[in-house]
CSV table of C-alpha atoms and ligand atoms in Angstrom, one decimal:
chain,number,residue,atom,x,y,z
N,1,UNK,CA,19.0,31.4,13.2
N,2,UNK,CA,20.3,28.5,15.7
N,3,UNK,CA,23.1,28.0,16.7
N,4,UNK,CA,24.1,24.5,17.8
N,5,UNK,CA,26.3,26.4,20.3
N,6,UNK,CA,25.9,25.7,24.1
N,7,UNK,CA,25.2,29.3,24.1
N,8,UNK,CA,21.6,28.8,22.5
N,9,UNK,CA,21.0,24.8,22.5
N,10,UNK,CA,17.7,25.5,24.0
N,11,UNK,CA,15.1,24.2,21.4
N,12,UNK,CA,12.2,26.2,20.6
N,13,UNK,CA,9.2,25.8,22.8
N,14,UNK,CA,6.8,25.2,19.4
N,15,UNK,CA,8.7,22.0,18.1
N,16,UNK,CA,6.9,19.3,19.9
N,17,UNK,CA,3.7,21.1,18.0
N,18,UNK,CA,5.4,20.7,14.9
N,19,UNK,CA,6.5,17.2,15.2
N,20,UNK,CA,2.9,16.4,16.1
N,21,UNK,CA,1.4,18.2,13.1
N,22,UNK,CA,3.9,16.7,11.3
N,23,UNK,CA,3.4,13.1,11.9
N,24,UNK,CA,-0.2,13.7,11.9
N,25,UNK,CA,0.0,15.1,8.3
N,26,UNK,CA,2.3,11.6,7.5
N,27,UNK,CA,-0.3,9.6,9.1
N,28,UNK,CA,-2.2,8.5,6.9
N,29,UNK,CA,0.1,7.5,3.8
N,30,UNK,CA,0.4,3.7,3.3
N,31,UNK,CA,4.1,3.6,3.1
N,32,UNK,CA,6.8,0.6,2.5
N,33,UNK,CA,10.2,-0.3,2.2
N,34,UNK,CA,9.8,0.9,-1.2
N,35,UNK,CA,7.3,2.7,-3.3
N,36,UNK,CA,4.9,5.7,-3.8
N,37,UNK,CA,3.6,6.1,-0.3
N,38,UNK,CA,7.6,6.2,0.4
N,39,UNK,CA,8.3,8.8,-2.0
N,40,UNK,CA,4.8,10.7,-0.9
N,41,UNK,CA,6.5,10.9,2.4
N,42,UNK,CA,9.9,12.4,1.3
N,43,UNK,CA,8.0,15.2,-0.9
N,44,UNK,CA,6.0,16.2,2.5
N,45,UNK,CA,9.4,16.4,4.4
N,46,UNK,CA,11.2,18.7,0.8
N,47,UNK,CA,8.8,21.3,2.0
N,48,UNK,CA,10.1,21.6,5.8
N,49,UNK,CA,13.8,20.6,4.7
N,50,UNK,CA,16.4,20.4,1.1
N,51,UNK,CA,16.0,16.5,0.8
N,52,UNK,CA,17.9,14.9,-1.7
N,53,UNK,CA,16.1,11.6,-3.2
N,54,UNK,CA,18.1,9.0,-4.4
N,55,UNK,CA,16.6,6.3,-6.2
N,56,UNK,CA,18.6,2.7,-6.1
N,57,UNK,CA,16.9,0.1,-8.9
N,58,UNK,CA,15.4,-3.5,-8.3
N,59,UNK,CA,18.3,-5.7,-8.6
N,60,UNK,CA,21.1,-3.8,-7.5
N,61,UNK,CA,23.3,-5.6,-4.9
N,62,UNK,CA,24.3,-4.0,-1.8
N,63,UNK,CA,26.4,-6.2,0.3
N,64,UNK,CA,24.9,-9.8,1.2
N,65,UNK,CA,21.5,-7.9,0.4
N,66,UNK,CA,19.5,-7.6,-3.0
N,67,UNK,CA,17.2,-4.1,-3.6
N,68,UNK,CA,13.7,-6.0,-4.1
N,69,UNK,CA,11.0,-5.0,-6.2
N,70,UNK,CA,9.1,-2.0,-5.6
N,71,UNK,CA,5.6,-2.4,-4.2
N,72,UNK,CA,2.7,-0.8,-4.9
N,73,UNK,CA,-0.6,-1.2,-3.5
N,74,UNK,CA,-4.2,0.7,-4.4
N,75,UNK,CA,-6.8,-0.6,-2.8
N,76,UNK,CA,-7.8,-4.4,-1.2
N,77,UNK,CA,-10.5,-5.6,0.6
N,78,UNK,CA,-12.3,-8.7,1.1
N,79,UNK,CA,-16.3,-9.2,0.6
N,80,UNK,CA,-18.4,-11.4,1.7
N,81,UNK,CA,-21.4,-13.2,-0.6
N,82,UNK,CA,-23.6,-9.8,0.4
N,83,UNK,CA,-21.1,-7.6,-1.3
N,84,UNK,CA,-19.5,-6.0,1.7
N,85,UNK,CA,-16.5,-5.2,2.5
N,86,UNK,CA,-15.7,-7.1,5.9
N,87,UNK,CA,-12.1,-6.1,5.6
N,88,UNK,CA,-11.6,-3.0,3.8
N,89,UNK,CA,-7.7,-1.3,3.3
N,90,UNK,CA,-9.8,2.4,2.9
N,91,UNK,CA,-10.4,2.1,6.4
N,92,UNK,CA,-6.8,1.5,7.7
N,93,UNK,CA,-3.7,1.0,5.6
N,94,UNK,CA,-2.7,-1.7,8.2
N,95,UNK,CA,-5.5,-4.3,6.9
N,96,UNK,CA,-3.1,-5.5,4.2
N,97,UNK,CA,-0.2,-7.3,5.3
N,98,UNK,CA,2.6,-5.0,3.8
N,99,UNK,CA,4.3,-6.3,0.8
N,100,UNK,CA,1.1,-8.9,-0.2
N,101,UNK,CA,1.2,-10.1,-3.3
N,102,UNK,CA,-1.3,-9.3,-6.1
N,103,UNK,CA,-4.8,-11.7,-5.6
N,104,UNK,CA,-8.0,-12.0,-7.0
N,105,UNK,CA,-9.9,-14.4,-6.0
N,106,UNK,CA,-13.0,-16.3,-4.4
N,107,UNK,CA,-12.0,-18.6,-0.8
N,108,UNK,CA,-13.9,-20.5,2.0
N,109,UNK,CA,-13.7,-19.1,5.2
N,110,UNK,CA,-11.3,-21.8,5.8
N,111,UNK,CA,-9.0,-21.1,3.4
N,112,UNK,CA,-9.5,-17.2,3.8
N,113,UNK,CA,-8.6,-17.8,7.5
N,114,UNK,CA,-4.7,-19.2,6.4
N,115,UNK,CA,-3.6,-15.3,5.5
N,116,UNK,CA,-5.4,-13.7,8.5
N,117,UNK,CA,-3.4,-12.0,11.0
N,118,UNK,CA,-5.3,-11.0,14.5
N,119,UNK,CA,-4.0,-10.3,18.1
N,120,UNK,CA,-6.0,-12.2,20.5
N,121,UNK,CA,-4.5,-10.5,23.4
N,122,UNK,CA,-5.8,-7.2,22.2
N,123,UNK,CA,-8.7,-7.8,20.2
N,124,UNK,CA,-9.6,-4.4,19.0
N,125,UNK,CA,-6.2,-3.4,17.6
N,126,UNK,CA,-5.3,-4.3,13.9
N,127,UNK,CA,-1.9,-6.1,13.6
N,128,UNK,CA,1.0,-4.3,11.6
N,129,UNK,CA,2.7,-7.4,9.8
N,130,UNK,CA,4.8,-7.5,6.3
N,131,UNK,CA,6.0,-10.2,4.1
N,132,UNK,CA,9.2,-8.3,3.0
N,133,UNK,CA,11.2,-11.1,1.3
N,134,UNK,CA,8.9,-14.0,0.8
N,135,UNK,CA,5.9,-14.2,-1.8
N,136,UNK,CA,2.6,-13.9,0.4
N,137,UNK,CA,-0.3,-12.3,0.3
N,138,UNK,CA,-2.6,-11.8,3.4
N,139,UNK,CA,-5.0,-9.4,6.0
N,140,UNK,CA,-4.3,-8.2,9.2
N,141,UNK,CA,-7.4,-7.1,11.2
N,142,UNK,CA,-9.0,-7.1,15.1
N,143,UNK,CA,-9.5,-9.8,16.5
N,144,UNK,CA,-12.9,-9.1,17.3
N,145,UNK,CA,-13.7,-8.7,13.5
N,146,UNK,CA,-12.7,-12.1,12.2
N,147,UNK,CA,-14.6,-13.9,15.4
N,148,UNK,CA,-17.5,-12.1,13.7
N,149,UNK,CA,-16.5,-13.6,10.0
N,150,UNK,CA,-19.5,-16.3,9.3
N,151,UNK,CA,-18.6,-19.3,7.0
N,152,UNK,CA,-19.6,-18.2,3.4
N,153,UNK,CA,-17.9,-17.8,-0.1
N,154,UNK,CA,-15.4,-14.5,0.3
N,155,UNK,CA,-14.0,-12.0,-2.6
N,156,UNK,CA,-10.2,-11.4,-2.5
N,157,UNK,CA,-9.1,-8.5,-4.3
N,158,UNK,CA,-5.9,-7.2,-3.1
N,159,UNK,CA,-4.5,-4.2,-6.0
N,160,UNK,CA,-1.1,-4.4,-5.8
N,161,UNK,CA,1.8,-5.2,-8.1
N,162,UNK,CA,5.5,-6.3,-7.5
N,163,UNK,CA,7.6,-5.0,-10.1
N,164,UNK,CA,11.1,-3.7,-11.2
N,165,UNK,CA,11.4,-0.3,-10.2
N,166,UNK,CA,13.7,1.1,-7.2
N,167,UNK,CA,14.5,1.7,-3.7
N,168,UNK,CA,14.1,5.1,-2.5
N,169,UNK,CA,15.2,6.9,0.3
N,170,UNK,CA,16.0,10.8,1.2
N,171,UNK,CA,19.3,12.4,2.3
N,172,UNK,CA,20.1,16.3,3.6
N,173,UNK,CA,23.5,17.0,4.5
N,174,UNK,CA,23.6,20.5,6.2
N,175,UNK,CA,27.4,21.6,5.8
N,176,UNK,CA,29.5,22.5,8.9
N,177,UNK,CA,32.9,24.1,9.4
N,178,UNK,CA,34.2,20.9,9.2
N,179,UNK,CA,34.1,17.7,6.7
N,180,UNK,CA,33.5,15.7,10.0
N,181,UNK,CA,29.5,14.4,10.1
N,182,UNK,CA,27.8,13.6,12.7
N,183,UNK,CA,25.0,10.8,11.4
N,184,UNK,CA,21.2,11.3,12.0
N,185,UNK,CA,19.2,8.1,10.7
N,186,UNK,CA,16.1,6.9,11.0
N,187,UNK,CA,13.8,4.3,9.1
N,188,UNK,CA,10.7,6.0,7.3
N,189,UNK,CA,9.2,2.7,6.0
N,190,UNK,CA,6.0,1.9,8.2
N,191,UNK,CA,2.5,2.8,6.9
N,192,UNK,CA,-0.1,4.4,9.5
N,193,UNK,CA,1.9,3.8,12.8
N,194,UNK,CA,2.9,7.5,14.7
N,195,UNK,CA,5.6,6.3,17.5
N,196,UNK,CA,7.7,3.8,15.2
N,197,UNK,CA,8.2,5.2,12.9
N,198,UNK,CA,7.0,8.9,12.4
N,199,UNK,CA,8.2,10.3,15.9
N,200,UNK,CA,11.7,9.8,14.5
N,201,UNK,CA,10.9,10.6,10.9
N,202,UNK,CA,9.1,13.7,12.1
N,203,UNK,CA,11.6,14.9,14.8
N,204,UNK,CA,14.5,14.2,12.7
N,205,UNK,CA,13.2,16.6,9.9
N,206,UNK,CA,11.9,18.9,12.4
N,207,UNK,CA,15.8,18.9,14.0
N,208,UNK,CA,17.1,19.6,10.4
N,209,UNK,CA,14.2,22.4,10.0
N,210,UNK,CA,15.9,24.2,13.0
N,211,UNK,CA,19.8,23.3,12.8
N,212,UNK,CA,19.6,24.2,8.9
N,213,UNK,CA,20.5,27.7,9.0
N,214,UNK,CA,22.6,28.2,12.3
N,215,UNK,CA,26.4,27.7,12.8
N,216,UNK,CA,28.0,24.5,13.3
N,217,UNK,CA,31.6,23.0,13.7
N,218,UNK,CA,30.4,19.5,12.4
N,219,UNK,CA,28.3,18.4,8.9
N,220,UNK,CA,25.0,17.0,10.0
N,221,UNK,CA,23.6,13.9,7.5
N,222,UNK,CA,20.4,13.1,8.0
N,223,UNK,CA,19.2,9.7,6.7
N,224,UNK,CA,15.1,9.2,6.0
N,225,UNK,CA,15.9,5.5,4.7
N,226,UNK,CA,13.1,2.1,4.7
N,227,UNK,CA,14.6,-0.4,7.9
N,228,UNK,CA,17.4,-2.7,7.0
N,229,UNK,CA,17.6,-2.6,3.0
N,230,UNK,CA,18.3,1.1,3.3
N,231,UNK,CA,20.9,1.3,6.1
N,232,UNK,CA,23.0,-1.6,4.1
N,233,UNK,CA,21.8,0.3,0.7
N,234,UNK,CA,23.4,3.4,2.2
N,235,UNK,CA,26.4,1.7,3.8
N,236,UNK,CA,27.1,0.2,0.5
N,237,UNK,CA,26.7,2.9,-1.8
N,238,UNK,CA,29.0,5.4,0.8
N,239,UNK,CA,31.6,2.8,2.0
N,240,UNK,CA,34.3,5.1,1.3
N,241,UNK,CA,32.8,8.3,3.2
N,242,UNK,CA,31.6,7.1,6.7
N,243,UNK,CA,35.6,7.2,8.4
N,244,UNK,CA,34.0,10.8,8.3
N,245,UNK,CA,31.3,9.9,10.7
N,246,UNK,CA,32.2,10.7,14.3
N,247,UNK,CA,29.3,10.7,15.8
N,248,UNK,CA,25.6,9.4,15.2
N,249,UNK,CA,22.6,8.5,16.6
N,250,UNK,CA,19.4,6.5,15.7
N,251,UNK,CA,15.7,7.9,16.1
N,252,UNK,CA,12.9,6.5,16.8
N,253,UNK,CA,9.8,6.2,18.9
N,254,UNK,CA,10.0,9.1,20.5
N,255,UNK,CA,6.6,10.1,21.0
N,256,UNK,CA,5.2,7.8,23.7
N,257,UNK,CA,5.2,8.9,27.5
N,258,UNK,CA,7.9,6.8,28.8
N,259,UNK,CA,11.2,7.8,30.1
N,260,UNK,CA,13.8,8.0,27.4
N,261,UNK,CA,16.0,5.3,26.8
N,262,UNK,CA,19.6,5.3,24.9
N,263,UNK,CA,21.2,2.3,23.4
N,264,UNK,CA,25.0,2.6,23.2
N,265,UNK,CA,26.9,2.2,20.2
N,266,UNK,CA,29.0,-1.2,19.8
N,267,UNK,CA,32.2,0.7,21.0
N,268,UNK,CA,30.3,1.2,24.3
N,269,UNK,CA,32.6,3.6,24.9
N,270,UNK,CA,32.2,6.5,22.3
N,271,UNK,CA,31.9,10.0,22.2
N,272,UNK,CA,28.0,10.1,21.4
N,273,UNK,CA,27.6,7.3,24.4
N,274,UNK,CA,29.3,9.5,27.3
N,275,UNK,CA,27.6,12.5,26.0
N,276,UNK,CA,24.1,11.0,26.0
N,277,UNK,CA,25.0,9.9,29.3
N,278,UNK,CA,25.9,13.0,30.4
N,279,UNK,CA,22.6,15.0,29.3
N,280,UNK,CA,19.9,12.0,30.8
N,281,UNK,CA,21.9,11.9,33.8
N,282,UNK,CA,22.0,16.0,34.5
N,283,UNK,CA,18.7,16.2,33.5
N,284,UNK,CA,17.8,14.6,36.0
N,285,UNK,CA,14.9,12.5,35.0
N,286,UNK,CA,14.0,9.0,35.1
N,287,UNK,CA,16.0,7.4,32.1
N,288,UNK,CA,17.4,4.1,30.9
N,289,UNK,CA,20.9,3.4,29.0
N,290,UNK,CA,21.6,0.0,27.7
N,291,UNK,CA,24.2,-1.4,26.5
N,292,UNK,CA,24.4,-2.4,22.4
N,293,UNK,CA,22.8,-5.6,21.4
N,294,UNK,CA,22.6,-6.8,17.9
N,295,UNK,CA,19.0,-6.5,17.1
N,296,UNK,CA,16.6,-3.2,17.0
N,297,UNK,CA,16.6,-1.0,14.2
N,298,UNK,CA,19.4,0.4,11.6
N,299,UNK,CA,22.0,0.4,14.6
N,300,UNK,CA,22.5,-3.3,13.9
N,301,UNK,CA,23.8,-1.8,10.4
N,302,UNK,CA,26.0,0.8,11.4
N,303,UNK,CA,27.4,-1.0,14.4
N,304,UNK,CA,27.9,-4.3,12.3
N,305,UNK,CA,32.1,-5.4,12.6
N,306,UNK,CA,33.0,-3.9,9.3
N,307,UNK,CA,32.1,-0.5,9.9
N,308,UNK,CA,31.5,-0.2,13.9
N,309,UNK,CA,30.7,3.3,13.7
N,310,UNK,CA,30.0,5.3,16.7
N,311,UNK,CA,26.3,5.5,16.3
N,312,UNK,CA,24.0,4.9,19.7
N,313,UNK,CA,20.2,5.2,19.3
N,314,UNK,CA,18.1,7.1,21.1
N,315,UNK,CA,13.9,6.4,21.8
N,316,UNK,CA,11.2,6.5,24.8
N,317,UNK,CA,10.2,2.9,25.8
N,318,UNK,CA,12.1,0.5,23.4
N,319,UNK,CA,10.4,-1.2,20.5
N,320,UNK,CA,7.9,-4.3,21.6
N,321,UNK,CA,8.1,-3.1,25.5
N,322,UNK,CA,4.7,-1.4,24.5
N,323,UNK,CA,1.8,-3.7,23.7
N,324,UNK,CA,0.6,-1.0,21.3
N,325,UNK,CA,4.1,-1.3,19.1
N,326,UNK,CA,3.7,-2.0,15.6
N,327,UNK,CA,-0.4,-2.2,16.5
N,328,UNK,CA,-3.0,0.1,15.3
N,329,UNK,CA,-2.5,1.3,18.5
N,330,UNK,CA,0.1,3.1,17.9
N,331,UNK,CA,-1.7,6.3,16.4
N,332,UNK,CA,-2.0,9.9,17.0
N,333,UNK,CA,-3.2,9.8,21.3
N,334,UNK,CA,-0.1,7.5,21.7
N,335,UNK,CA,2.3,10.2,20.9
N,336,UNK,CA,2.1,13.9,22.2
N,337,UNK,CA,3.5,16.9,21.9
N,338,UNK,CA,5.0,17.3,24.9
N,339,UNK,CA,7.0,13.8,24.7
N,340,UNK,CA,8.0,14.7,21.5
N,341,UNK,CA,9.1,18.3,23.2
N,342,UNK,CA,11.0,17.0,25.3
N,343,UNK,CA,12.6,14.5,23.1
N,344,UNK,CA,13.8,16.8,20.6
N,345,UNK,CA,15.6,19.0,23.3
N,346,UNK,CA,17.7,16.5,25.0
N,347,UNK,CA,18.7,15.4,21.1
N,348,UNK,CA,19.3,18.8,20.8
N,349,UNK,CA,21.7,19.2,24.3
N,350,UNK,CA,23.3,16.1,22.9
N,351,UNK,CA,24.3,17.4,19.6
N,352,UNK,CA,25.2,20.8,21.3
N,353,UNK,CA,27.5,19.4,23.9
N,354,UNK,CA,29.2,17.2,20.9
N,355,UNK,CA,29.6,20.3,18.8
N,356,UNK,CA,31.7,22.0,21.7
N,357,UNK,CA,33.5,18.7,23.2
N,358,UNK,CA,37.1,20.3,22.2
N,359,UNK,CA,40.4,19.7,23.7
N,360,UNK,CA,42.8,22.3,24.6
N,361,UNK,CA,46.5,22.7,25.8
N,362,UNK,CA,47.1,25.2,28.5
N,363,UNK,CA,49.2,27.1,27.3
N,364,UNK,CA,51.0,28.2,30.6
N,365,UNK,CA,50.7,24.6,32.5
N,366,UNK,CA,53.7,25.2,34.7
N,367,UNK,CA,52.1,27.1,38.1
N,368,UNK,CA,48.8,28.6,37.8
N,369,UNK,CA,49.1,31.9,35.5
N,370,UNK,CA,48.2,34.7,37.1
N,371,UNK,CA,44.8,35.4,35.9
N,372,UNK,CA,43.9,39.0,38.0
N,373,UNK,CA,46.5,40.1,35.8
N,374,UNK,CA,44.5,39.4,32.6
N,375,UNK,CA,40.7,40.6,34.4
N,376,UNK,CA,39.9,37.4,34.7
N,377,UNK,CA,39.4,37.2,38.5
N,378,UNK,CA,38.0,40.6,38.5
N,379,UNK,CA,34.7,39.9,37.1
N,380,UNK,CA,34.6,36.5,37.9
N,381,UNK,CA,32.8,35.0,40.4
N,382,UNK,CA,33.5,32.2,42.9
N,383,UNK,CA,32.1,29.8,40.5
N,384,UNK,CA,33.6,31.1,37.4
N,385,UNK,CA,36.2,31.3,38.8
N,386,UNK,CA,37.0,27.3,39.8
N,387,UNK,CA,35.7,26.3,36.4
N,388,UNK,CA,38.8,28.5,34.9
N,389,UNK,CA,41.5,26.8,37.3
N,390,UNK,CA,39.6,23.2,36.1
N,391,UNK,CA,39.8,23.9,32.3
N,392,UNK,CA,43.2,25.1,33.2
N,393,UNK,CA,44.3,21.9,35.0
N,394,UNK,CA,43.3,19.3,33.0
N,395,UNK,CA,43.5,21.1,29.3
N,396,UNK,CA,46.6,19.0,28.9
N,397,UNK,CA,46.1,18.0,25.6
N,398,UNK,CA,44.2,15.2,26.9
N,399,UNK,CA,41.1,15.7,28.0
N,400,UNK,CA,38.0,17.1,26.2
N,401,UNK,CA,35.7,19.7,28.1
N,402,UNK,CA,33.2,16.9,28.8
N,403,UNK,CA,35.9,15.2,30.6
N,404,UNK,CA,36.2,18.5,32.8
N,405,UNK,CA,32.7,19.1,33.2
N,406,UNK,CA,32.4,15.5,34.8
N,407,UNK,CA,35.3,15.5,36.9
N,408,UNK,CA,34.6,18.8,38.5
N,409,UNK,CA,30.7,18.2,38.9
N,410,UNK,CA,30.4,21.5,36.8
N,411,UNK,CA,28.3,22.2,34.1
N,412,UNK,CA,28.8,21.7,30.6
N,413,UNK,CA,28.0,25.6,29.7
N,414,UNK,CA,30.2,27.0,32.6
N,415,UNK,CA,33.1,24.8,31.7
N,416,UNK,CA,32.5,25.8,28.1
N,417,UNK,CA,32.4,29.4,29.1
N,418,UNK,CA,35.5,29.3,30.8
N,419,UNK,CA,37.5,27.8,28.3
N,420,UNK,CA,36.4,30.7,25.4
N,421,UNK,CA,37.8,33.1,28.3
N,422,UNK,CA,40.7,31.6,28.3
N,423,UNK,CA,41.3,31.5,24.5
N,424,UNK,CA,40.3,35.2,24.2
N,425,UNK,CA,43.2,35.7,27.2
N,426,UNK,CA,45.4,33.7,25.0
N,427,UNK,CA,46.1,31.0,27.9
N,428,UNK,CA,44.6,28.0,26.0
N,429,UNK,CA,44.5,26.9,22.8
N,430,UNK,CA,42.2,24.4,20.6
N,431,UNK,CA,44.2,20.7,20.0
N,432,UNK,CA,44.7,20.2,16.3
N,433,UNK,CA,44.8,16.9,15.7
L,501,LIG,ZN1,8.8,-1.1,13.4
């Protein structure tokens, strides 16, 4: 059992192992925005967590957005007059630009050349590209193969189709003490690509795994949804229910050895950005906050005007600051298992610290009470001791215990500590609000 209580916040020592296994075991499914390889994914993460799966259909309107047609691919590959396959989608899920249309059919080098995709500046890596919203069909592959492409007669077979069918995307909501959610999200849409977008994926399920059965004052929603379509899909479909969100963040590419980096909501100034503040900064590690800017992944959604939630998003080195992102590079020895480690315990500081930020009212604020009276100068220590007279002073109604904790230079836990003293003493109380 966990607790998301300060009292045992600390994450367990196997999860980077887990998340690693994990992603590793999602590797190699060519996913989408929508689709089978989608849905493959969500019944790998029902095993580890209770996932509901909600299926939206082709067609349905979801704010300024349109659910498209569900894609489907099988196999693609392209042959040259010998009969071999020069680009072959067996090999790596990544050859066929995501979303192609159906082809069959016989083109020049020339022509075969229009729906290549390469990276020069990296010739041995395999470009991840997609053709979401647009009617293409196409290859993506190294550099260094389609320099060695002669001019012949070549054999287009991409298997795909493009039909009616639906979007779908996965949803656990571990219930709290409280109606209140705090919002996990992130996008589960990319085919064979381990730091965006399986680190998040994988940790987020992994966090679920391990919050599922402890104690908690807030609901925790966790969102496995394909980038863009299924943030707005969500947001339109559960207009009504996010004034419940407080708090949220958004994960991804959490697996790579840089330092980790938070994004702050739109507000700038909410709850979820001052705490993730808070933990990079007393951890004492190199770290990066920025501030919000309208483009990255489904944070554009939630912090769009009409719903400005309080949702930051958390990562390692920000998407397309790594030559590897969205790359066949990004595979398994880009991500470890002790990044991932240590991602998933500062998210899980984070969410600990926001599941104990209370406010209280002292309830005997004129003069100091006498606390030797009540044992709790007896047993206390220097130390314990200041961090009562702090929650004392400033538990005015106003501020919250992260407020105290920063003020005093304290820490979170011993501020915490001293203000559950205090209640059981029957000198503070919890702010109703
Ligand atoms: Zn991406």
């Amino acid at each position: 059992m966990v607790n998301i209580g300060y009292k045992v916040a600390a994450a367990p020592k196997e999860a980077g192992r887990d998340i690693y296994e994990l992603i590793a075991e999602l590797f190699p499914i060519c996913r989408s925005i929508t689709g089978n390889g989608f849905r493959q994914t969500m019944d790998v993460l029902k095993r580890y967590i209770p996932l509901e799966i909600h299926d939206i259909p082709t067609g349905t309107q979801v704010f300024d957005w349109t659910v498209p047609k569900e894609w489907n691919v099988r196999d693609a590959y392209v042959k040259n007059s010998r009969g071999e396959r020069v680009i072959d989608f067996q090999k790596s899920n990544l050859h066929v630009l995501n979303y192609s249309t159906p082809v069959r059919r016989t083109v020049s080098l020339t022509e075969l050349k229009e729906h290549l995709y390469t990276l020069p500046e990296h010739p041995d890596w395999i470009p991840y590209k997609t053709s979401y919203y647009r009617d293409d069909w196409g290859f993506c592959l190294s550099h260094n193969s389609m320099m060695r492409l002669q001019d012949d007669q070549y054999d287009v077979w991409i298997d795909s189709t493009l039909e009616d069918g639906a979007l779908t995307y996965g949803e656990c909501l571990l219930q709290g003490e409280e109606e209140t959610e705090i919002l996990i999200s992130c996008h589960a849409c990319h085919p064979s690509l381990a730091n965006d977008n399986l680190s998040g994926v994988a940790l987020a399920a992994m966090l679920a795994r391990h919050l599922g059965p402890g104690r908690r004052r807030y609901s925790y929603r966790f969102l496995f949804i394909p980038g863009t379509i299924g943030a707005i899909t969500w947001l339109a479909h559960n207009e009504q229910s996010t004034n419940r969100i407080k708090n949220g963040l958004v994960l991804t590419g959490l697996g790579d050895a840089g330092m980790i980096t938070y994004k702050k909501s739109r507000r700038g100034n909410a709850e979820i950005d001052r705490v993730a503040a808070y933990v990079l900064k007393q951890a004492g590690q190199g770290h990066k906050i920025i501030d919000f800017h309208p483009y990255g992944y489904d944070e554009r959604q939630y912090c769009s005007p009409g719903f400005d939630l309080p949702v930051g998003r958390i990562s390692r080195t920000p998407y397309g600051e790594y030559p590897e992102y969205h790359t066949s590079a990004d595979n398994l020895d880009f991500v470890s298992p002790e990044k991932l480690q240590g991602s998933f315990e500062t998210i899980m500081k984070i969410l600990s610290i926001l599941d104990n930020n209370r406010v209280y009212q002292n309830l005997n604020s004129k003069c100091e009470p006498q606390l030797g009276r009540r044992g709790l100068y007896r047993t206390a220590d220097g130390h314990k001791e200041l961090a009562l007279l702090w929650v004392l002073n400033l538990s005015d109604g106003k501020h919250a215990l992260l407020d105290i904790a920063e003020r005093s230079g304290m820490s979170f836990s011993a501020i915490c500590e001293a203000a559950d003293a205090l209640v059981e003493k029957g000198l503070l109380e919890e702010k109703t609000k």
